[in-house]
């Protein structure tokens, strides 16, 4: 194949991957490049470790299928970091082990009155770790951006100095690694890993509650780092004093530096976040729709993201442009004082009810059309209305593998676009399921 032809194929693969999996489509896919296409392998280059991890974790099966559909051959996609892109990008040293999410940067964080102080302290720390606010303790309810900010600080610390060593992990992981170190009789190794870094960033520190031995260990880690002027950043779902069964000496240490709270975002901030999130996915929505979503969803930003995903799911089913009417339809039933996430079980109940089949049939090996169709519709709805992976969805439906699920989603989505009856059925099932979600919540 000539070079320009390969480029065309590659552009089609990217486009197809976006359609197949809109929730994980990102604008920066435009900057991916093709490294090689031969022997059934399509090698794709990306600029940095965070994007590489995202592609491998979230996008592998979508890209494989896209490549297979576009080329008509059994092609397997491989992602890697492309050396020339790396030079233009930010420095990379040692970021690989940090497991940073490519979306969670300062650039993608919307600042408003509810999070201004937390954001400003994170910026200050990333410019001058160890001597501005130490420790920094950020707290607030779930879904308000704490984890996002912690990732952003890690990015910036690494940018500023690629040799900076950071331990960034959830408190649960800290506890688990501590327990494992004890079991393996390697406490010294554990302590060496944590007490020698330039910064320690621990998410959801409330997990220390009632874990006395871990508290003891963390106390010594804290002291060792603090005394050496190393940066400590902690996030929590409540203030230090509200963590139950936490030793007094830790409570007081958590308050030595800056304790800052994140509140639920204002209406204006929510609009800006909706628009930012849509933009990240390479999708534009009108101000009217952003305002509608922001007005309806008030407490948790994760709900905003779920709302956007629903809007796009319905948009993909119907193939219509996103109008306010369509957004309202997509969000009907999902919006309420308490938004309950939709489970695969609810989807299966609605579908088996409609087709009058049993779950056991869907999970069986039977391949007659009367069973295959409802099974595929379940897969499609689970894909568009929940955040379960293809593997998980396949697991619920008799242990099907991810390519089977991807094929089903793709097929139903295409039939839904062509066939008005199918379209009506999918819309109706979606309405039923999302309303069940609300009533049950
Ligand atoms: P928490 O750790 O406080 O529970 P997260 O950091 O996981 O919350 O945030 C939940 C979602 O909301 C993430 O996708 C995050 O990117 C998004 N988010 C939260 N606050 C903001 C903000 N100010 N700007 C942009 N996105 C935000
Ligand atoms: Mg979090």
Short mmCIF file of C-alpha atoms and ligand atoms in Angstrom, two decimals:
data_model
loop_
_atom_site.label_atom_id
_atom_site.label_comp_id
_atom_site.label_asym_id
_atom_site.label_seq_id
_atom_site.Cartn_x
_atom_site.Cartn_y
_atom_site.Cartn_z
CA UNK A 1 0.00 0.00 0.00
CA UNK A 2 1.26 3.50 -0.78
CA UNK A 3 2.03 5.84 2.11
CA UNK A 4 -0.93 8.11 1.47
CA UNK A 5 -3.26 5.11 1.28
CA UNK A 6 -2.03 3.90 4.65
CA UNK A 7 -2.65 7.35 6.09
CA UNK A 8 -6.22 7.20 4.78
CA UNK A 9 -6.79 3.79 6.30
CA UNK A 10 -5.41 5.08 9.56
CA UNK A 11 -7.72 8.13 9.52
CA UNK A 12 -10.68 5.80 8.95
CA UNK A 13 -9.65 3.57 11.82
CA UNK A 14 -9.52 6.54 14.20
CA UNK A 15 -12.90 7.76 12.99
CA UNK A 16 -14.42 4.29 13.34
CA UNK A 17 -12.97 3.84 16.84
CA UNK A 18 -14.65 7.08 17.88
CA UNK A 19 -18.02 5.90 16.64
CA UNK A 20 -17.68 2.47 18.22
CA UNK A 21 -16.87 3.81 21.66
CA UNK A 22 -17.90 7.44 22.11
CA UNK A 23 -17.44 7.45 25.88
CA UNK A 24 -13.71 6.92 25.46
CA UNK A 25 -13.25 9.01 22.31
CA UNK A 26 -10.91 11.91 22.87
CA UNK A 27 -10.04 14.97 20.83
CA UNK A 28 -6.32 14.16 21.07
CA UNK A 29 -6.86 11.05 18.94
CA UNK A 30 -6.18 13.55 16.13
CA UNK A 31 -2.55 13.60 17.19
CA UNK A 32 -2.00 9.86 17.15
CA UNK A 33 0.21 8.66 14.33
CA UNK A 34 0.64 5.45 12.45
CA UNK A 35 4.01 3.78 12.89
CA UNK A 36 3.52 0.61 10.90
CA UNK A 37 0.94 -1.61 9.29
CA UNK A 38 2.14 -5.08 8.42
CA UNK A 39 1.74 -8.75 9.27
CA UNK A 40 -1.65 -8.07 10.78
CA UNK A 41 -0.30 -5.50 13.20
CA UNK A 42 -1.21 -1.85 13.20
CA UNK A 43 1.20 0.09 15.37
CA UNK A 44 -0.04 3.44 16.63
CA UNK A 45 2.17 6.06 18.26
CA UNK A 46 1.05 8.42 21.00
CA UNK A 47 2.87 11.23 22.78
CA UNK A 48 3.10 10.21 26.43
CA UNK A 49 2.69 7.56 29.10
CA UNK A 50 -0.64 8.78 30.43
CA UNK A 51 -2.22 8.61 26.98
CA UNK A 52 -0.56 5.25 26.34
CA UNK A 53 -2.09 3.85 29.52
CA UNK A 54 -5.50 5.25 28.61
CA UNK A 55 -5.35 3.72 25.13
CA UNK A 56 -4.28 0.34 26.44
CA UNK A 57 -6.75 0.26 29.34
CA UNK A 58 -9.82 1.72 27.69
CA UNK A 59 -9.48 1.67 23.94
CA UNK A 60 -7.78 -1.56 22.94
CA UNK A 61 -10.83 -3.57 21.91
CA UNK A 62 -12.51 -0.62 20.20
CA UNK A 63 -9.42 0.07 18.10
CA UNK A 64 -8.97 -3.60 17.25
CA UNK A 65 -12.50 -3.85 15.99
CA UNK A 66 -12.23 -0.54 14.14
CA UNK A 67 -9.06 -1.74 12.42
CA UNK A 68 -10.71 -5.03 11.50
CA UNK A 69 -13.77 -3.33 10.08
CA UNK A 70 -11.83 -0.77 8.07
CA UNK A 71 -9.25 -3.16 6.61
CA UNK A 72 -11.46 -6.23 6.38
CA UNK A 73 -8.60 -8.25 7.88
CA UNK A 74 -7.78 -9.63 11.27
CA UNK A 75 -5.65 -6.72 12.44
CA UNK A 76 -4.41 -6.24 15.97
CA UNK A 77 -3.61 -2.73 17.16
CA UNK A 78 -0.54 -2.04 19.26
CA UNK A 79 0.04 1.26 21.00
CA UNK A 80 3.42 2.70 21.86
CA UNK A 81 5.06 6.00 22.57
CA UNK A 82 6.40 7.63 19.47
CA UNK A 83 9.90 8.99 19.96
CA UNK A 84 9.66 12.15 17.88
CA UNK A 85 6.41 13.15 19.55
CA UNK A 86 8.03 12.56 22.90
CA UNK A 87 10.65 15.21 22.27
CA UNK A 88 8.05 17.88 21.60
CA UNK A 89 5.93 16.83 24.52
CA UNK A 90 6.54 17.52 28.16
CA UNK A 91 9.42 15.72 29.87
CA UNK A 92 8.59 12.14 30.67
CA UNK A 93 11.15 10.81 33.09
CA UNK A 94 9.67 8.25 35.42
CA UNK A 95 6.06 9.19 34.92
CA UNK A 96 5.15 5.72 33.78
CA UNK A 97 4.74 4.27 37.25
CA UNK A 98 2.52 7.12 38.38
CA UNK A 99 -0.64 5.91 36.61
CA UNK A 100 -1.88 9.37 35.77
CA UNK A 101 -5.13 9.85 33.88
CA UNK A 102 -4.68 11.97 30.74
CA UNK A 103 -7.91 13.90 31.42
CA UNK A 104 -6.94 14.95 34.92
CA UNK A 105 -4.70 17.95 34.25
CA UNK A 106 -4.89 21.55 35.47
CA UNK A 107 -5.76 22.54 31.93
CA UNK A 108 -8.90 20.42 32.10
CA UNK A 109 -9.90 21.60 35.56
CA UNK A 110 -12.53 24.33 35.73
CA UNK A 111 -11.90 26.79 38.53
CA UNK A 112 -14.80 28.41 40.36
CA UNK A 113 -15.62 29.74 43.81
CA UNK A 114 -16.23 26.23 45.16
CA UNK A 115 -12.73 24.95 44.45
CA UNK A 116 -10.63 28.11 43.99
CA UNK A 117 -8.59 27.74 47.16
CA UNK A 118 -7.93 24.03 46.68
CA UNK A 119 -6.88 24.69 43.09
CA UNK A 120 -4.63 27.63 44.03
CA UNK A 121 -2.89 25.61 46.74
CA UNK A 122 -2.26 22.78 44.31
CA UNK A 123 -0.73 25.21 41.82
CA UNK A 124 1.44 26.75 44.55
CA UNK A 125 2.66 23.34 45.64
CA UNK A 126 3.48 22.21 42.15
CA UNK A 127 5.66 25.30 41.74
CA UNK A 128 7.37 25.03 45.06
CA UNK A 129 6.86 21.67 46.74
CA UNK A 130 7.66 21.20 50.40
CA UNK A 131 7.67 24.79 51.52
CA UNK A 132 4.34 26.46 50.85
CA UNK A 133 1.57 24.33 52.27
CA UNK A 134 2.72 21.20 54.00
CA UNK A 135 0.83 19.03 54.37
CA UNK A 136 -2.00 19.99 52.05
CA UNK A 137 -5.26 18.39 53.10
CA UNK A 138 -8.12 18.64 50.59
CA UNK A 139 -11.52 17.41 51.60
CA UNK A 140 -15.03 17.38 50.20
CA UNK A 141 -17.81 15.08 49.10
CA UNK A 142 -17.40 12.48 46.44
CA UNK A 143 -17.20 13.59 42.83
CA UNK A 144 -16.03 17.15 43.41
CA UNK A 145 -12.60 16.90 41.82
CA UNK A 146 -10.20 15.86 44.58
CA UNK A 147 -8.65 13.00 42.67
CA UNK A 148 -8.49 15.16 39.54
CA UNK A 149 -6.46 17.81 41.41
CA UNK A 150 -4.06 15.25 42.87
CA UNK A 151 -3.31 13.91 39.38
CA UNK A 152 -2.79 17.45 38.13
CA UNK A 153 -0.25 18.22 40.85
CA UNK A 154 1.70 15.07 40.03
CA UNK A 155 1.83 16.05 36.35
CA UNK A 156 3.16 19.48 37.21
CA UNK A 157 5.71 18.25 39.73
CA UNK A 158 7.07 15.91 37.09
CA UNK A 159 7.10 18.64 34.47
CA UNK A 160 8.99 20.96 36.70
CA UNK A 161 11.59 18.35 37.52
CA UNK A 162 11.54 15.00 35.79
CA UNK A 163 13.75 13.52 38.52
CA UNK A 164 11.30 14.27 41.33
CA UNK A 165 10.23 11.04 42.97
CA UNK A 166 6.56 10.79 43.88
CA UNK A 167 4.53 8.11 45.57
CA UNK A 168 0.96 8.63 44.41
CA UNK A 169 -1.58 6.08 45.51
CA UNK A 170 -4.91 5.55 47.17
CA UNK A 171 -4.90 5.03 50.90
CA UNK A 172 -6.34 1.60 50.31
CA UNK A 173 -3.32 0.69 48.25
CA UNK A 174 -1.03 2.08 50.93
CA UNK A 175 -2.71 -0.15 53.50
CA UNK A 176 -2.62 -3.19 51.23
CA UNK A 177 1.04 -2.76 50.42
CA UNK A 178 1.80 -2.32 54.10
CA UNK A 179 -0.02 -5.56 54.96
CA UNK A 180 1.76 -7.40 52.18
CA UNK A 181 5.13 -6.08 53.38
CA UNK A 182 4.42 -7.46 56.84
CA UNK A 183 3.35 -10.82 55.45
CA UNK A 184 6.48 -11.02 53.33
CA UNK A 185 8.67 -9.85 56.18
CA UNK A 186 9.85 -6.91 54.12
CA UNK A 187 8.88 -3.92 56.19
CA UNK A 188 12.24 -2.27 55.61
CA UNK A 189 11.66 -2.39 51.86
CA UNK A 190 8.23 -0.84 52.25
CA UNK A 191 9.55 1.91 54.49
CA UNK A 192 12.39 2.60 52.08
CA UNK A 193 9.91 3.10 49.23
CA UNK A 194 7.80 5.59 51.10
CA UNK A 195 10.27 7.47 53.25
CA UNK A 196 12.75 8.32 50.52
CA UNK A 197 10.48 10.17 48.04
CA UNK A 198 10.23 13.90 47.32
CA UNK A 199 6.46 13.88 47.57
CA UNK A 200 3.77 11.56 48.80
CA UNK A 201 0.24 11.97 47.51
CA UNK A 202 -2.45 9.83 49.11
CA UNK A 203 -6.04 9.79 47.93
CA UNK A 204 -8.99 9.02 50.23
CA UNK A 205 -7.07 9.03 53.48
CA UNK A 206 -10.32 8.32 55.39
CA UNK A 207 -9.48 4.70 54.64
CA UNK A 208 -7.04 4.84 57.60
CA UNK A 209 -10.01 5.03 59.94
CA UNK A 210 -9.96 2.15 62.43
CA UNK A 211 -6.80 0.67 60.91
CA UNK A 212 -4.53 1.17 63.87
CA UNK A 213 -1.39 -0.51 62.65
CA UNK A 214 -1.53 1.30 59.32
CA UNK A 215 -2.06 4.58 61.16
CA UNK A 216 1.06 3.90 63.19
CA UNK A 217 3.04 3.21 60.02
CA UNK A 218 1.67 6.25 58.27
CA UNK A 219 2.53 8.38 61.30
CA UNK A 220 6.20 7.45 60.95
CA UNK A 221 6.16 7.92 57.18
CA UNK A 222 4.62 11.35 57.68
CA UNK A 223 7.25 12.37 60.22
CA UNK A 224 10.16 11.15 58.14
CA UNK A 225 8.99 13.09 55.07
CA UNK A 226 7.84 16.17 56.91
CA UNK A 227 11.11 16.51 58.81
CA UNK A 228 13.00 16.39 55.55
CA UNK A 229 10.89 19.10 53.98
CA UNK A 230 9.18 16.70 51.57
CA UNK A 231 5.71 17.47 50.26
CA UNK A 232 2.68 15.64 51.64
CA UNK A 233 -0.73 15.90 49.94
CA UNK A 234 -3.81 14.13 51.23
CA UNK A 235 -7.41 13.99 50.10
CA UNK A 236 -10.35 12.91 52.17
CA UNK A 237 -14.13 12.82 52.07
CA UNK A 238 -14.34 14.68 55.40
CA UNK A 239 -12.28 17.02 57.58
CA UNK A 240 -9.48 15.57 59.75
CA UNK A 241 -11.53 15.85 62.95
CA UNK A 242 -14.43 13.98 61.35
CA UNK A 243 -12.45 10.85 60.52
CA UNK A 244 -13.67 8.31 63.03
CA UNK A 245 -11.15 6.40 65.12
CA UNK A 246 -8.18 8.36 63.88
CA UNK A 247 -5.34 8.90 66.33
CA UNK A 248 -5.15 12.36 67.83
CA UNK A 249 -1.55 12.82 66.75
CA UNK A 250 -2.53 12.25 63.10
CA UNK A 251 -5.51 14.58 63.30
CA UNK A 252 -3.26 17.35 64.56
CA UNK A 253 -0.58 16.67 61.93
CA UNK A 254 -3.12 16.75 59.12
CA UNK A 255 -3.93 20.29 60.20
CA UNK A 256 -0.35 21.59 60.41
CA UNK A 257 -0.34 22.92 56.88
CA UNK A 258 -3.41 23.95 54.93
CA UNK A 259 -6.79 22.29 55.23
CA UNK A 260 -9.04 23.25 52.36
CA UNK A 261 -12.54 22.20 51.44
CA UNK A 262 -14.09 21.73 48.01
CA UNK A 263 -17.78 22.58 47.81
CA UNK A 264 -20.32 21.56 45.20
CA UNK A 265 -19.84 23.72 42.08
CA UNK A 266 -22.04 26.69 41.28
CA UNK A 267 -24.33 26.74 38.25
CA UNK A 268 -21.82 28.70 36.14
CA UNK A 269 -19.00 26.34 37.07
CA UNK A 270 -21.15 23.35 36.20
CA UNK A 271 -21.90 24.76 32.77
CA UNK A 272 -18.20 25.30 32.16
CA UNK A 273 -17.44 21.74 33.28
CA UNK A 274 -20.08 20.23 30.99
CA UNK A 275 -18.62 22.15 28.09
CA UNK A 276 -15.07 21.19 28.99
CA UNK A 277 -15.97 17.52 29.23
CA UNK A 278 -17.82 17.56 25.92
CA UNK A 279 -14.91 19.33 24.26
CA UNK A 280 -12.46 16.73 25.58
CA UNK A 281 -14.45 14.08 23.77
CA UNK A 282 -14.36 16.10 20.61
CA UNK A 283 -18.09 16.83 20.75
CA UNK A 284 -19.70 20.22 20.73
CA UNK A 285 -22.98 20.92 22.48
CA UNK A 286 -24.91 24.16 22.50
CA UNK A 287 -24.97 26.52 25.49
CA UNK A 288 -28.64 25.69 25.81
CA UNK A 289 -27.93 22.01 26.41
CA UNK A 290 -25.00 22.66 28.72
CA UNK A 291 -27.25 24.95 30.75
CA UNK A 292 -30.01 22.39 30.82
CA UNK A 293 -27.70 19.66 32.12
CA UNK A 294 -26.08 21.99 34.64
CA UNK A 295 -29.45 23.13 35.96
CA UNK A 296 -30.71 19.63 36.46
CA UNK A 297 -27.66 18.06 38.03
CA UNK A 298 -26.44 19.89 41.05
CA UNK A 299 -24.38 17.91 43.48
CA UNK A 300 -21.83 15.60 41.98
CA UNK A 301 -19.76 16.17 38.87
CA UNK A 302 -19.63 12.49 38.12
CA UNK A 303 -23.38 12.76 37.42
CA UNK A 304 -22.66 15.47 34.88
CA UNK A 305 -20.39 13.07 33.05
CA UNK A 306 -22.97 10.33 33.18
CA UNK A 307 -25.51 12.76 31.75
CA UNK A 308 -23.22 13.61 28.86
CA UNK A 309 -22.67 9.94 28.16
CA UNK A 310 -26.43 9.36 28.07
CA UNK A 311 -26.91 12.24 25.67
CA UNK A 312 -24.32 10.78 23.32
CA UNK A 313 -25.66 7.27 23.68
CA UNK A 314 -29.08 8.44 22.52
CA UNK A 315 -27.50 10.56 19.82
CA UNK A 316 -25.71 7.46 18.52
CA UNK A 317 -28.88 5.40 18.60
CA UNK A 318 -30.94 7.93 16.71
CA UNK A 319 -28.22 9.47 14.55
CA UNK A 320 -29.87 12.84 15.06
CA UNK A 321 -27.87 15.96 15.94
CA UNK A 322 -28.00 16.86 19.62
CA UNK A 323 -30.91 19.20 20.11
CA UNK A 324 -32.31 20.31 23.43
CA UNK A 325 -35.27 18.01 22.85
CA UNK A 326 -32.98 15.06 22.33
CA UNK A 327 -30.96 15.91 25.43
CA UNK A 328 -34.16 16.06 27.45
CA UNK A 329 -35.23 12.72 26.09
CA UNK A 330 -31.86 11.21 26.90
CA UNK A 331 -31.97 12.51 30.41
CA UNK A 332 -35.61 11.76 31.09
CA UNK A 333 -35.83 9.67 34.20
CA UNK A 334 -32.13 9.99 34.84
CA UNK A 335 -32.52 13.36 36.38
CA UNK A 336 -33.87 13.51 39.85
CA UNK A 337 -32.84 14.42 43.35
CA UNK A 338 -31.02 11.13 43.65
CA UNK A 339 -29.48 9.69 40.57
CA UNK A 340 -28.95 6.00 40.84
CA UNK A 341 -26.59 4.42 38.41
CA UNK A 342 -28.12 1.84 36.15
CA UNK A 343 -27.19 -1.78 36.66
CA UNK A 344 -26.92 -4.53 34.07
CA UNK A 345 -29.56 -6.43 36.03
CA UNK A 346 -32.08 -3.64 35.42
CA UNK A 347 -31.28 -3.71 31.73
CA UNK A 348 -31.64 -7.48 31.55
CA UNK A 349 -34.97 -7.31 33.39
CA UNK A 350 -36.38 -4.78 30.95
CA UNK A 351 -35.20 -6.70 27.91
CA UNK A 352 -36.26 -10.17 29.08
CA UNK A 353 -39.62 -8.67 30.07
CA UNK A 354 -40.13 -7.17 26.65
CA UNK A 355 -39.12 -10.29 24.69
CA UNK A 356 -40.56 -12.75 27.18
CA UNK A 357 -37.36 -14.77 27.44
CA UNK A 358 -35.46 -15.93 30.51
CA UNK A 359 -32.06 -14.78 31.72
CA UNK A 360 -30.90 -18.40 31.50
CA UNK A 361 -31.69 -18.32 27.77
CA UNK A 362 -29.61 -15.19 27.27
CA UNK A 363 -26.74 -16.81 29.15
CA UNK A 364 -27.05 -20.11 27.29
CA UNK A 365 -25.18 -21.07 24.13
CA UNK A 366 -28.40 -20.94 22.07
CA UNK A 367 -28.05 -18.99 18.86
CA UNK A 368 -31.59 -18.84 17.52
CA UNK A 369 -32.68 -15.37 16.46
CA UNK A 370 -35.32 -15.22 19.23
CA UNK A 371 -32.52 -15.42 21.81
CA UNK A 372 -29.67 -13.73 19.95
CA UNK A 373 -31.52 -10.50 19.36
CA UNK A 374 -32.50 -9.80 22.99
CA UNK A 375 -29.01 -10.84 24.07
CA UNK A 376 -27.45 -8.36 21.67
CA UNK A 377 -29.83 -5.62 22.72
CA UNK A 378 -28.83 -6.21 26.35
CA UNK A 379 -25.19 -5.84 25.39
CA UNK A 380 -25.87 -2.69 23.44
CA UNK A 381 -27.89 -1.06 26.22
CA UNK A 382 -25.37 -2.11 28.87
CA UNK A 383 -22.65 -0.53 26.77
CA UNK A 384 -24.47 2.73 26.29
CA UNK A 385 -26.12 3.11 29.69
CA UNK A 386 -23.53 1.76 32.13
CA UNK A 387 -19.80 2.11 32.52
CA UNK A 388 -19.11 -1.61 32.53
CA UNK A 389 -16.32 -2.83 30.32
CA UNK A 390 -17.00 -5.10 27.37
CA UNK A 391 -15.53 -7.99 29.36
CA UNK A 392 -17.87 -7.35 32.28
CA UNK A 393 -20.90 -7.13 30.03
CA UNK A 394 -19.92 -10.38 28.34
CA UNK A 395 -19.52 -11.93 31.78
CA UNK A 396 -23.13 -11.12 32.71
CA UNK A 397 -24.39 -12.71 29.54
CA UNK A 398 -22.93 -16.16 29.75
CA UNK A 399 -19.23 -15.39 29.60
CA UNK A 400 -19.07 -13.95 26.07
CA UNK A 401 -15.75 -12.37 25.15
CA UNK A 402 -15.27 -8.70 24.43
CA UNK A 403 -15.24 -8.96 20.63
CA UNK A 404 -18.64 -10.66 20.70
CA UNK A 405 -19.99 -7.81 22.81
CA UNK A 406 -18.41 -5.20 20.59
CA UNK A 407 -19.93 -6.83 17.49
CA UNK A 408 -23.35 -6.90 19.12
CA UNK A 409 -23.17 -3.23 20.11
CA UNK A 410 -22.11 -2.29 16.67
CA UNK A 411 -24.80 -4.32 14.96
CA UNK A 412 -27.65 -3.05 17.13
CA UNK A 413 -26.48 0.52 16.78
CA UNK A 414 -26.50 0.19 12.98
CA UNK A 415 -29.88 -1.50 12.85
CA UNK A 416 -31.20 1.20 15.20
CA UNK A 417 -30.08 3.85 12.77
CA UNK A 418 -31.66 2.22 9.72
CA UNK A 419 -34.80 0.68 11.13
CA UNK A 420 -37.48 2.84 12.71
CA UNK A 421 -39.03 -0.04 14.61
CA UNK A 422 -35.74 -0.93 16.25
CA UNK A 423 -35.13 2.74 16.92
CA UNK A 424 -38.46 3.03 18.72
CA UNK A 425 -37.79 -0.11 20.72
CA UNK A 426 -34.36 1.07 21.87
CA UNK A 427 -35.74 4.44 22.85
CA UNK A 428 -38.58 2.86 24.78
CA UNK A 429 -36.32 0.38 26.60
CA UNK A 430 -33.90 3.18 27.45
CA UNK A 431 -36.77 5.22 28.85
CA UNK A 432 -38.02 2.30 30.95
CA UNK A 433 -34.60 1.46 32.30
CA UNK A 434 -33.63 4.99 33.21
CA UNK A 435 -36.95 5.51 34.97
CA UNK A 436 -36.59 2.29 36.92
CA UNK A 437 -33.23 3.74 37.96
CA UNK A 438 -34.95 6.78 39.37
CA UNK A 439 -37.80 5.12 41.15
CA UNK A 440 -35.46 2.60 42.73
CA UNK A 441 -32.97 5.32 43.82
P1 LIG B 1 -13.47 13.05 43.88
O1 LIG B 1 -12.07 12.49 43.91
O2 LIG B 1 -13.57 14.33 44.65
O3 LIG B 1 -14.51 12.07 44.26
P2 LIG B 1 -12.97 13.23 41.04
O4 LIG B 1 -11.68 13.98 41.06
O5 LIG B 1 -12.89 11.77 40.79
O6 LIG B 1 -13.79 13.47 42.39
O7 LIG B 1 -13.94 13.93 40.00
C1 LIG B 1 -15.06 13.29 39.43
C2 LIG B 1 -15.18 13.72 37.99
O8 LIG B 1 -15.52 15.08 37.92
C3 LIG B 1 -13.86 13.58 37.24
O9 LIG B 1 -14.13 13.15 35.95
C4 LIG B 1 -13.31 14.99 37.20
O10 LIG B 1 -12.53 15.22 36.04
C5 LIG B 1 -14.58 15.81 37.18
N1 LIG B 1 -14.37 17.13 37.81
C6 LIG B 1 -14.53 17.45 39.10
N2 LIG B 1 -14.29 18.75 39.33
C7 LIG B 1 -13.98 19.27 38.13
C8 LIG B 1 -13.62 20.59 37.68
N3 LIG B 1 -13.58 21.63 38.52
N4 LIG B 1 -13.35 20.75 36.38
C9 LIG B 1 -13.42 19.72 35.52
N5 LIG B 1 -13.74 18.46 35.87
C10 LIG B 1 -14.03 18.23 37.16
MG1 LIG B 2 -11.50 10.57 44.41
#
